[in-house]
Structures are given as structure tokens and as C-alpha cells.
Amino acid sequence: MTDLPLQGLKVVDAASIFAGPVAATLLADFGADVLKVEHPRGDSLRSMGWNVDGESLFWALVSRNKRCITLKLSAPEGADILKKIIADADVFVENFRPGTLERWGLGPDVLHEINPGLVILRTTGFGQTGPYANRPGFGTLAEAMSGFAHINGWPDKPPALPPFALGDCIAGFTGCFAIMFALWWREHGGNGKGQVIDLSIYEPMFWMLGPQTILYDKTGEVVGRSGNHTPYSAPRNAYQTKDGRWLALSATAQSIADRVVRLVGRPDFAEQPWFAGNPGRIAHTAELDEAIGGWIAERTAEEVLAEFETAEGAIAPAYTAADIVKDPQYLARETIVRVPHEGLGDVLMQNVVPVLSDTPGKVRHAGAPKGSSNDEVYREQLGLTDEQLAALEADGII
């Protein structure tokens, strides 16, 4: 780990499921020492979704590169132990409902009295303030309330929720760079002072949806669902090939749109006044789709991709995991990597992003078993005796 950029950064991850833990995972990928603190009964993520031979695949991914301990924070004994762990930490990540840590005697005021330089990431569905602050919050609610679900899908179908943790992952990435902002300020102008980051899940989702709020403010227009089309670019759609594959095409740039219509045998489109910009092309979406879709439907995916590459058009296959693991681009850039897993031998998963030229991150191991670092932390670092550990375990604290 000597060449990893966050070596020496100590992070305590007491969050559960996705959003907060993803932020900590990204830090761990680049060398931070992340200590995962979970309730003795186990994080809910361990029992969520797919598993193989009793091993959680979500846990293998989201908890990679972390040391794992068990600790019941709601018990006074557990809270006291966390305070000792926090004393020399740089970052603390949590996602309890607002007021929960304060009720346990672990609020930011207490933690900053122990460690003034601590950066605290508080991740909740709706933030620490406002009338919805105390509501239970999950990524699905954020995907709905941010406005995403309303514009996702087809006009004649219900709003479509994503089949993966989109809101949580966006919040996790946002939380990671927010932590780095706070750490930079702590070291450059903050005189070593930590601070609290109030991260909701719905707000990063809302930010990513573009200028819809400005549009509504100035025109009263509410953007609706448009399937694979967009209200600002054409042609853009998914088209099926002769051999049943689906290919996604986007021709936002004028030069690419021109090359595409010439490739599919409609150079006359490029001569029309309406073709000179996205607004005109959007008005003629049906004609463009008919020409492009008809041309693609007469050819195999291999033929279409080869001709588009020659013509420098913009198209790509709609991949499955089976396609990804053998794709030469993924393999050349090591976008996927095989890593050791204590229960499964090894597993294939996403590699670290982004790629740094001099200090790239590294996946060192998949998510560890529950409490696998208890001895290391409690016995070796905190100096607890066998008798103390036995008593804590008997009382359900660890």
C-alpha cells in the first residue's frame, strides 16, 4: 500500500447498506484504512440480494478493502469503545436517522470534543434538517422525489425506477468527494479543524437531472417520459439488429448525425434545413428512427458495429455481464478485476475508478467476514483483555 494516495488516512465506517458505505469503499480503494463497524447481528447488506454458498455478493463488493468489526453502538459500553476508536480517526461515516447518534451520546459535538479534526459524513434520505428529516430514507424514495422516476420510462407506462441502487451510489460518490473537500480544508486553511457533512440522497440525484427546474421556472413546462429519446438530442435510440441484439445510438454532435444518415443511405436528410441542429432533428425523430432502425434491422450486430466504426458513427451494444467479462476494452483497461474472497476463493468485480497515472487505487480483497478484525482491533489496538472481550461478547456488545 505504500504507493496508494490515501495511505495513513483512518476512516471509521459505521453506516449500513449502500450510500455511506460506498463513500468509504472509494476511500479504501485508494489506500485509506477503513474500519467497518457493524451491529453484532450483521449489516443488512449481508442478507440482501444475491448470494453464493451463503456469501453475500453485495457485501463482497461494497465492503471490499475494509477491516470488519462488530459493535453495538446503542449500548453505553459500545459507545465508549467507539469513542476510543474515533480518537485518532480522520473520517467517520454514518447513516442513522437524525438524532440517533445524539441519543446514544455520540453526536458530532461529543466526537469533536474527543477529536477536533474529525470529518463526519452524515448520510440520510432527506438530510439533517427540514420537515422530512426524520422520515426513513432509501435510494428508491430519492429516485422518486428527485424527479428522476417521473422522466424515466415511456409516456404510456408508469414512472420507471432503476433496478439497482442508483440514488445510493450517486450519494456515495458525492460523499467521497465531499470528504476530500473537508480534508483539504482541514489541512489548508482550516487549522486542523474537522467538520460535519450533511449529505442527503435525494439532492445529488436532483442535481444530475439537468436544467428542468430552470425550464419550469421560466416556461412552466414539466418534462415528461420520452423512452429512449431525449428532449434535447436526436437521433438517439436503441435499435434491434437482424440477429436480435440491441444497439444504442447517440448522434448529439452535428458531424456524427451527418455521418450516420449518410451511412444508412439517407444523405438527403443532411441537406434539409431542419437537419442543421438538434431542435430540427428532434422534430423529425420518427423519420430518423425509421431510416436508422430499418437499416440496422437488415444487418447483424457485427456488421452494424463494423460499418459504424469505419464511418466514425457513435453506437454501442447493450451489454450484459456475460458480454462485459469478455469485452476487449474492459480487459485492456482492467475495468474488471479478480480479487481474493475468503469464502468463495476469488471473485470478479468492478475495478477501482478513476484511473490515476502515478497512484492508482487497488482492490486488495473482497468484503470480509463479520467481526474478522475484532481481535486485531480490540485486543491489539485497544488492549482489551480476554476477560473483557468475553464479557462484551456475552452482553451482545461485540
Short mmCIF file of C-alpha atoms in Angstrom, two decimals:
data_model
loop_
_atom_site.label_atom_id
_atom_site.label_comp_id
_atom_site.label_asym_id
_atom_site.label_seq_id
_atom_site.Cartn_x
_atom_site.Cartn_y
_atom_site.Cartn_z
CA MET A 1 0.00 0.00 0.00
CA THR A 2 2.98 2.33 0.03
CA ASP A 3 2.05 3.76 -3.37
CA LEU A 4 -1.64 4.39 -2.63
CA PRO A 5 -2.54 8.08 -2.24
CA LEU A 6 -4.68 7.81 0.90
CA GLN A 7 -2.28 5.65 2.89
CA GLY A 8 -2.38 6.74 6.52
CA LEU A 9 -5.95 8.07 6.36
CA LYS A 10 -8.07 6.39 9.02
CA VAL A 11 -11.79 6.02 8.30
CA VAL A 12 -14.46 4.57 10.57
CA ASP A 13 -17.46 3.38 8.56
CA ALA A 14 -20.47 2.83 10.80
CA ALA A 15 -23.03 3.25 8.00
CA SER A 16 -25.13 0.41 6.60
CA ILE A 17 -26.44 -0.81 3.22
CA PHE A 18 -25.18 1.43 0.37
CA ALA A 19 -24.84 5.21 0.32
CA GLY A 20 -22.48 5.85 3.25
CA PRO A 21 -20.57 2.58 2.82
CA VAL A 22 -19.93 3.31 -0.88
CA ALA A 23 -18.24 6.59 0.07
CA ALA A 24 -15.99 4.68 2.45
CA THR A 25 -15.31 1.98 -0.15
CA LEU A 26 -14.00 4.58 -2.60
CA LEU A 27 -11.62 5.87 0.08
CA ALA A 28 -10.50 2.31 0.86
CA ASP A 29 -9.84 1.66 -2.83
CA PHE A 30 -7.20 4.38 -2.75
CA GLY A 31 -5.48 3.19 0.39
CA ALA A 32 -7.43 4.54 3.37
CA ASP A 33 -7.56 2.22 6.38
CA VAL A 34 -11.33 1.76 6.61
CA LEU A 35 -12.68 0.08 9.71
CA LYS A 36 -16.19 -1.23 9.07
CA VAL A 37 -18.30 -1.15 12.23
CA GLU A 38 -21.45 -3.24 12.08
CA HIS A 39 -24.00 -4.38 14.63
CA PRO A 40 -23.23 -7.86 16.07
CA ARG A 41 -26.27 -9.23 14.23
CA GLY A 42 -24.64 -8.16 10.96
CA ASP A 43 -25.20 -5.39 8.46
CA SER A 44 -28.45 -5.76 6.47
CA LEU A 45 -26.39 -5.73 3.29
CA ARG A 46 -25.10 -9.21 4.16
CA SER A 47 -28.58 -10.66 3.63
CA MET A 48 -29.63 -8.53 0.67
CA GLY A 49 -29.76 -9.71 -2.91
CA TRP A 50 -27.69 -12.47 -4.46
CA ASN A 51 -25.51 -14.91 -2.54
CA VAL A 52 -23.36 -17.89 -3.49
CA ASP A 53 -22.73 -20.64 -0.94
CA GLY A 54 -24.12 -18.33 1.73
CA GLU A 55 -21.74 -15.49 0.83
CA SER A 56 -23.29 -12.09 0.04
CA LEU A 57 -22.18 -10.72 -3.31
CA PHE A 58 -23.22 -7.17 -2.44
CA TRP A 59 -21.08 -7.38 0.68
CA ALA A 60 -18.14 -8.71 -1.32
CA LEU A 61 -18.24 -5.58 -3.48
CA VAL A 62 -19.29 -2.75 -1.16
CA SER A 63 -17.17 -3.85 1.79
CA ARG A 64 -14.01 -4.62 -0.17
CA ASN A 65 -10.70 -3.36 1.23
CA LYS A 66 -12.23 -2.83 4.70
CA ARG A 67 -11.45 -4.34 8.09
CA CYS A 68 -14.62 -5.56 9.78
CA ILE A 69 -15.55 -5.40 13.47
CA THR A 70 -18.83 -5.83 15.31
CA LEU A 71 -20.02 -3.28 17.86
CA LYS A 72 -23.40 -2.34 19.33
CA LEU A 73 -23.29 1.46 19.36
CA SER A 74 -26.65 1.86 21.12
CA ALA A 75 -25.21 0.30 24.29
CA PRO A 76 -23.17 2.62 26.56
CA GLU A 77 -20.28 0.15 26.52
CA GLY A 78 -20.32 0.12 22.72
CA ALA A 79 -20.47 3.91 22.54
CA ASP A 80 -17.46 4.16 24.86
CA ILE A 81 -15.48 1.79 22.64
CA LEU A 82 -16.36 3.80 19.53
CA LYS A 83 -15.07 6.95 21.22
CA LYS A 84 -11.71 5.25 21.72
CA ILE A 85 -11.64 4.16 18.07
CA ILE A 86 -12.60 7.66 16.92
CA ALA A 87 -9.85 9.35 18.94
CA ASP A 88 -7.24 9.08 16.18
CA ALA A 89 -9.53 8.75 13.14
CA ASP A 90 -9.70 11.20 10.27
CA VAL A 91 -13.19 10.39 8.98
CA PHE A 92 -16.39 8.99 10.48
CA VAL A 93 -19.20 7.82 8.18
CA GLU A 94 -22.72 7.16 9.49
CA ASN A 95 -26.27 6.97 8.16
CA PHE A 96 -28.50 6.73 11.21
CA ARG A 97 -31.69 8.78 11.37
CA PRO A 98 -31.10 12.34 12.60
CA GLY A 99 -30.87 12.43 16.38
CA THR A 100 -29.93 8.77 16.80
CA LEU A 101 -26.23 9.30 17.45
CA GLU A 102 -27.05 12.21 19.75
CA ARG A 103 -29.36 9.92 21.73
CA TRP A 104 -26.51 7.45 22.13
CA GLY A 105 -24.11 10.16 23.30
CA LEU A 106 -22.19 10.08 20.01
CA GLY A 107 -23.27 13.33 18.38
CA PRO A 108 -20.81 15.49 16.44
CA ASP A 109 -20.29 17.78 19.44
CA VAL A 110 -19.13 14.83 21.55
CA LEU A 111 -16.97 13.34 18.81
CA HIS A 112 -15.35 16.69 18.01
CA GLU A 113 -14.55 17.22 21.66
CA ILE A 114 -12.65 13.93 21.54
CA ASN A 115 -11.15 14.56 18.09
CA PRO A 116 -11.44 18.16 16.78
CA GLY A 117 -10.03 17.20 13.37
CA LEU A 118 -12.64 14.55 12.64
CA VAL A 119 -14.56 14.86 9.37
CA ILE A 120 -18.06 13.43 9.86
CA LEU A 121 -20.18 12.31 6.89
CA ARG A 122 -23.85 12.05 7.84
CA THR A 123 -25.85 10.35 5.08
CA THR A 124 -29.65 10.25 5.23
CA GLY A 125 -32.53 10.16 2.78
CA PHE A 126 -33.54 13.79 3.28
CA GLY A 127 -30.73 15.44 5.23
CA GLN A 128 -30.43 16.54 8.84
CA THR A 129 -32.88 19.45 8.52
CA GLY A 130 -36.30 20.18 7.05
CA PRO A 131 -39.76 18.67 7.63
CA TYR A 132 -38.77 15.29 6.12
CA ALA A 133 -35.53 14.88 8.07
CA ASN A 134 -36.88 12.19 10.39
CA ARG A 135 -38.53 10.11 7.70
CA PRO A 136 -36.90 6.79 6.82
CA GLY A 137 -34.99 7.39 3.61
CA PHE A 138 -33.84 4.97 0.93
CA GLY A 139 -32.48 5.41 -2.57
CA THR A 140 -35.84 4.47 -4.08
CA LEU A 141 -37.52 7.41 -2.36
CA ALA A 142 -34.76 9.72 -3.60
CA GLU A 143 -35.11 8.40 -7.14
CA ALA A 144 -38.81 9.28 -6.97
CA MET A 145 -38.66 12.64 -5.18
CA SER A 146 -35.67 13.95 -7.12
CA GLY A 147 -37.74 13.90 -10.30
CA PHE A 148 -35.82 11.03 -11.87
CA ALA A 149 -38.61 8.44 -11.88
CA HIS A 150 -41.06 10.87 -13.48
CA ILE A 151 -38.89 11.29 -16.59
CA ASN A 152 -37.64 7.69 -16.76
CA GLY A 153 -39.51 5.25 -18.98
CA TRP A 154 -42.13 5.56 -21.71
CA PRO A 155 -45.00 8.09 -21.90
CA ASP A 156 -47.68 5.37 -21.84
CA LYS A 157 -46.08 3.47 -18.96
CA PRO A 158 -45.71 4.20 -15.22
CA PRO A 159 -42.61 6.01 -13.93
CA ALA A 160 -39.69 3.57 -14.02
CA LEU A 161 -37.46 3.01 -11.00
CA PRO A 162 -33.92 1.75 -11.68
CA PRO A 163 -33.24 -1.94 -10.92
CA PHE A 164 -30.10 -1.08 -8.97
CA ALA A 165 -29.04 1.31 -6.19
CA LEU A 166 -28.68 4.38 -8.41
CA GLY A 167 -29.51 7.06 -5.83
CA ASP A 168 -27.39 5.44 -3.14
CA CYS A 169 -24.36 5.06 -5.39
CA ILE A 170 -24.59 8.66 -6.62
CA ALA A 171 -24.78 9.80 -2.99
CA GLY A 172 -21.81 7.58 -2.14
CA PHE A 173 -19.64 9.12 -4.84
CA THR A 174 -20.79 12.59 -3.79
CA GLY A 175 -19.98 11.79 -0.17
CA CYS A 176 -16.48 10.66 -1.10
CA PHE A 177 -15.53 13.90 -2.82
CA ALA A 178 -17.23 15.91 -0.05
CA ILE A 179 -14.94 14.16 2.44
CA MET A 180 -11.94 15.08 0.33
CA PHE A 181 -13.13 18.73 0.23
CA ALA A 182 -13.33 18.75 4.03
CA LEU A 183 -9.94 17.08 4.44
CA TRP A 184 -8.33 19.56 2.06
CA TRP A 185 -9.79 22.49 4.01
CA ARG A 186 -8.71 20.93 7.30
CA GLU A 187 -5.12 20.88 6.09
CA HIS A 188 -5.16 24.12 4.03
CA GLY A 189 -6.84 26.95 5.90
CA GLY A 190 -8.92 25.09 8.45
CA ASN A 191 -6.16 24.88 11.07
CA GLY A 192 -6.76 21.17 11.56
CA LYS A 193 -10.49 21.57 12.20
CA GLY A 194 -12.91 18.86 11.14
CA GLN A 195 -16.49 19.49 10.11
CA VAL A 196 -19.85 17.82 9.51
CA ILE A 197 -21.05 16.93 6.01
CA ASP A 198 -24.84 16.80 5.75
CA LEU A 199 -25.47 14.56 2.73
CA SER A 200 -28.99 13.65 1.63
CA ILE A 201 -29.59 11.01 -1.02
CA TYR A 202 -32.21 12.97 -2.98
CA GLU A 203 -30.16 16.13 -3.56
CA PRO A 204 -27.31 14.67 -5.70
CA MET A 205 -29.96 12.87 -7.78
CA PHE A 206 -31.85 16.13 -8.24
CA TRP A 207 -28.67 17.96 -9.31
CA MET A 208 -27.95 15.42 -12.06
CA LEU A 209 -31.27 15.85 -13.85
CA GLY A 210 -30.20 18.96 -15.75
CA PRO A 211 -31.94 22.33 -16.18
CA GLN A 212 -35.51 21.08 -15.73
CA THR A 213 -36.10 23.43 -12.80
CA ILE A 214 -34.95 26.43 -14.82
CA LEU A 215 -37.22 25.31 -17.67
CA TYR A 216 -40.22 25.09 -15.35
CA ASP A 217 -39.37 28.40 -13.69
CA LYS A 218 -39.22 30.28 -16.99
CA THR A 219 -41.82 28.47 -19.11
CA GLY A 220 -43.99 26.37 -16.84
CA GLU A 221 -43.10 23.26 -18.85
CA VAL A 222 -42.78 19.96 -16.99
CA VAL A 223 -40.52 17.43 -18.71
CA GLY A 224 -42.14 14.02 -19.11
CA ARG A 225 -41.09 10.50 -20.06
CA SER A 226 -39.72 10.01 -23.56
CA GLY A 227 -38.42 6.43 -23.59
CA ASN A 228 -35.01 6.19 -25.24
CA HIS A 229 -35.37 9.60 -26.83
CA THR A 230 -34.31 12.82 -25.16
CA PRO A 231 -35.87 16.28 -25.45
CA TYR A 232 -32.53 17.81 -26.43
CA SER A 233 -30.82 15.41 -28.87
CA ALA A 234 -31.66 13.34 -31.98
CA PRO A 235 -31.19 10.78 -33.31
CA ARG A 236 -30.89 8.78 -30.13
CA ASN A 237 -32.45 5.37 -29.51
CA ALA A 238 -31.87 1.64 -29.11
CA TYR A 239 -32.26 -0.37 -32.31
CA GLN A 240 -32.51 -4.13 -32.80
CA THR A 241 -30.29 -5.94 -35.27
CA LYS A 242 -31.08 -8.82 -37.61
CA ASP A 243 -29.64 -11.29 -35.09
CA GLY A 244 -31.65 -9.91 -32.16
CA ARG A 245 -29.01 -7.74 -30.49
CA TRP A 246 -29.80 -4.24 -29.24
CA LEU A 247 -27.52 -1.35 -30.13
CA ALA A 248 -27.63 2.11 -28.53
CA LEU A 249 -27.01 5.07 -30.81
CA SER A 250 -26.40 8.71 -29.99
CA ALA A 251 -25.69 11.45 -32.52
CA THR A 252 -25.76 14.62 -30.45
CA ALA A 253 -22.92 16.22 -32.38
CA GLN A 254 -23.81 17.58 -35.81
CA SER A 255 -20.87 15.88 -37.53
CA ILE A 256 -21.85 12.46 -36.15
CA ALA A 257 -25.50 12.92 -37.09
CA ASP A 258 -24.40 13.73 -40.63
CA ARG A 259 -22.22 10.63 -40.88
CA VAL A 260 -24.98 8.39 -39.51
CA VAL A 261 -27.67 9.40 -42.01
CA ARG A 262 -25.22 9.09 -44.91
CA LEU A 263 -24.20 5.64 -43.66
CA VAL A 264 -27.79 4.39 -43.54
CA GLY A 265 -28.50 5.60 -47.08
CA ARG A 266 -30.29 8.86 -46.38
CA PRO A 267 -27.87 11.62 -47.43
CA ASP A 268 -30.93 13.66 -48.39
CA PHE A 269 -31.65 14.22 -44.70
CA ALA A 270 -28.32 16.00 -44.31
CA GLU A 271 -29.36 18.51 -47.00
CA GLN A 272 -32.60 19.50 -45.25
CA PRO A 273 -32.69 22.80 -43.29
CA TRP A 274 -34.23 21.03 -40.29
CA PHE A 275 -31.21 18.71 -40.01
CA ALA A 276 -28.82 21.55 -39.16
CA GLY A 277 -29.42 21.37 -35.41
CA ASN A 278 -30.88 19.22 -32.64
CA PRO A 279 -34.22 21.10 -32.42
CA GLY A 280 -34.97 20.34 -36.07
CA ARG A 281 -33.83 16.74 -35.83
CA ILE A 282 -35.94 16.22 -32.71
CA ALA A 283 -39.00 17.35 -34.67
CA HIS A 284 -38.22 14.66 -37.25
CA THR A 285 -37.35 11.88 -34.77
CA ALA A 286 -39.84 9.42 -36.30
CA GLU A 287 -38.30 9.76 -39.77
CA LEU A 288 -34.78 9.35 -38.41
CA ASP A 289 -35.75 6.30 -36.36
CA GLU A 290 -37.43 4.67 -39.35
CA ALA A 291 -34.37 5.12 -41.55
CA ILE A 292 -31.78 4.14 -38.97
CA GLY A 293 -33.83 1.34 -37.41
CA GLY A 294 -34.68 -0.14 -40.80
CA TRP A 295 -31.04 -0.15 -41.92
CA ILE A 296 -29.85 -1.77 -38.66
CA ALA A 297 -32.63 -4.39 -38.71
CA GLU A 298 -31.31 -5.72 -42.03
CA ARG A 299 -27.82 -6.40 -40.61
CA THR A 300 -26.21 -8.40 -37.84
CA ALA A 301 -24.74 -6.63 -34.82
CA GLU A 302 -21.22 -7.45 -36.02
CA GLU A 303 -21.93 -5.90 -39.43
CA VAL A 304 -23.51 -2.77 -37.96
CA LEU A 305 -20.69 -2.17 -35.49
CA ALA A 306 -18.04 -2.66 -38.15
CA GLU A 307 -19.69 -0.21 -40.57
CA PHE A 308 -20.28 2.37 -37.85
CA GLU A 309 -16.65 2.15 -36.78
CA THR A 310 -15.50 2.72 -40.35
CA ALA A 311 -17.87 5.67 -40.70
CA GLU A 312 -16.95 7.03 -37.23
CA GLY A 313 -20.52 6.89 -36.02
CA ALA A 314 -21.43 6.57 -32.35
CA ILE A 315 -23.04 3.25 -31.45
CA ALA A 316 -22.54 0.54 -28.84
CA PRO A 317 -24.13 -2.79 -27.91
CA ALA A 318 -26.40 -3.04 -24.87
CA TYR A 319 -24.16 -5.32 -22.82
CA THR A 320 -24.96 -7.96 -20.23
CA ALA A 321 -22.48 -9.12 -17.60
CA ALA A 322 -21.66 -12.05 -19.90
CA ASP A 323 -20.64 -9.58 -22.62
CA ILE A 324 -18.65 -7.38 -20.26
CA VAL A 325 -16.35 -10.09 -18.93
CA LYS A 326 -15.02 -10.86 -22.41
CA ASP A 327 -15.04 -7.40 -23.97
CA PRO A 328 -11.56 -6.33 -25.17
CA GLN A 329 -12.00 -2.74 -23.95
CA TYR A 330 -12.87 -3.88 -20.42
CA LEU A 331 -10.00 -6.36 -20.47
CA ALA A 332 -7.42 -3.95 -21.86
CA ARG A 333 -8.16 -1.31 -19.23
CA GLU A 334 -8.65 -3.89 -16.44
CA THR A 335 -12.07 -2.39 -15.75
CA ILE A 336 -12.88 -5.72 -14.12
CA VAL A 337 -10.51 -7.48 -11.76
CA ARG A 338 -10.36 -10.83 -9.97
CA VAL A 339 -9.74 -10.50 -6.22
CA PRO A 340 -9.44 -12.88 -3.27
CA HIS A 341 -12.54 -13.71 -1.23
CA GLU A 342 -12.26 -15.68 1.99
CA GLY A 343 -15.38 -17.77 1.37
CA LEU A 344 -15.50 -18.05 -2.42
CA GLY A 345 -11.83 -18.31 -3.29
CA ASP A 346 -11.86 -15.34 -5.61
CA VAL A 347 -14.44 -13.18 -7.36
CA LEU A 348 -14.62 -10.95 -10.42
CA MET A 349 -15.78 -7.39 -9.78
CA GLN A 350 -15.51 -3.76 -10.86
CA ASN A 351 -12.02 -2.34 -10.58
CA VAL A 352 -11.16 0.99 -8.96
CA VAL A 353 -12.31 4.19 -10.67
CA PRO A 354 -11.00 6.59 -11.75
CA VAL A 355 -7.53 5.61 -13.03
CA LEU A 356 -4.69 7.73 -11.59
CA SER A 357 -1.42 7.83 -13.52
CA ASP A 358 1.01 7.73 -10.57
CA THR A 359 -1.00 6.45 -7.60
CA PRO A 360 -3.78 4.19 -8.89
CA GLY A 361 -6.07 2.53 -6.40
CA LYS A 362 -6.24 -1.21 -5.89
CA VAL A 363 -8.78 -3.82 -4.84
CA ARG A 364 -6.85 -5.84 -2.28
CA HIS A 365 -9.62 -8.16 -1.13
CA ALA A 366 -13.38 -8.59 -1.24
CA GLY A 367 -15.69 -7.89 1.72
CA ALA A 368 -14.51 -9.69 4.85
CA PRO A 369 -16.46 -11.96 7.24
CA LYS A 370 -18.37 -10.41 10.12
CA GLY A 371 -16.09 -9.50 13.02
CA SER A 372 -12.97 -10.79 11.27
CA SER A 373 -10.88 -7.92 12.66
CA ASN A 374 -12.31 -7.96 16.19
CA ASP A 375 -9.19 -9.44 17.74
CA GLU A 376 -6.88 -7.13 15.84
CA VAL A 377 -8.77 -4.01 16.88
CA TYR A 378 -9.98 -4.85 20.37
CA ARG A 379 -7.08 -6.90 21.62
CA GLU A 380 -4.09 -5.47 19.76
CA GLN A 381 -5.09 -1.83 19.24
CA LEU A 382 -7.30 -1.10 22.25
CA GLY A 383 -5.60 -3.53 24.63
CA LEU A 384 -8.73 -5.27 25.89
CA THR A 385 -8.16 -8.46 27.86
CA ASP A 386 -9.64 -11.88 27.20
CA GLU A 387 -11.98 -11.40 30.14
CA GLN A 388 -13.19 -8.03 28.85
CA LEU A 389 -13.77 -9.40 25.38
CA ALA A 390 -15.66 -12.40 26.73
CA ALA A 391 -17.89 -10.13 28.81
CA LEU A 392 -18.61 -7.82 25.84
CA GLU A 393 -19.49 -10.80 23.67
CA ALA A 394 -21.72 -12.30 26.35
CA ASP A 395 -23.59 -8.99 26.64
CA GLY A 396 -24.08 -8.73 22.89
CA ILE A 397 -21.87 -5.63 22.58
CA ILE A 398 -19.48 -7.19 20.06
#
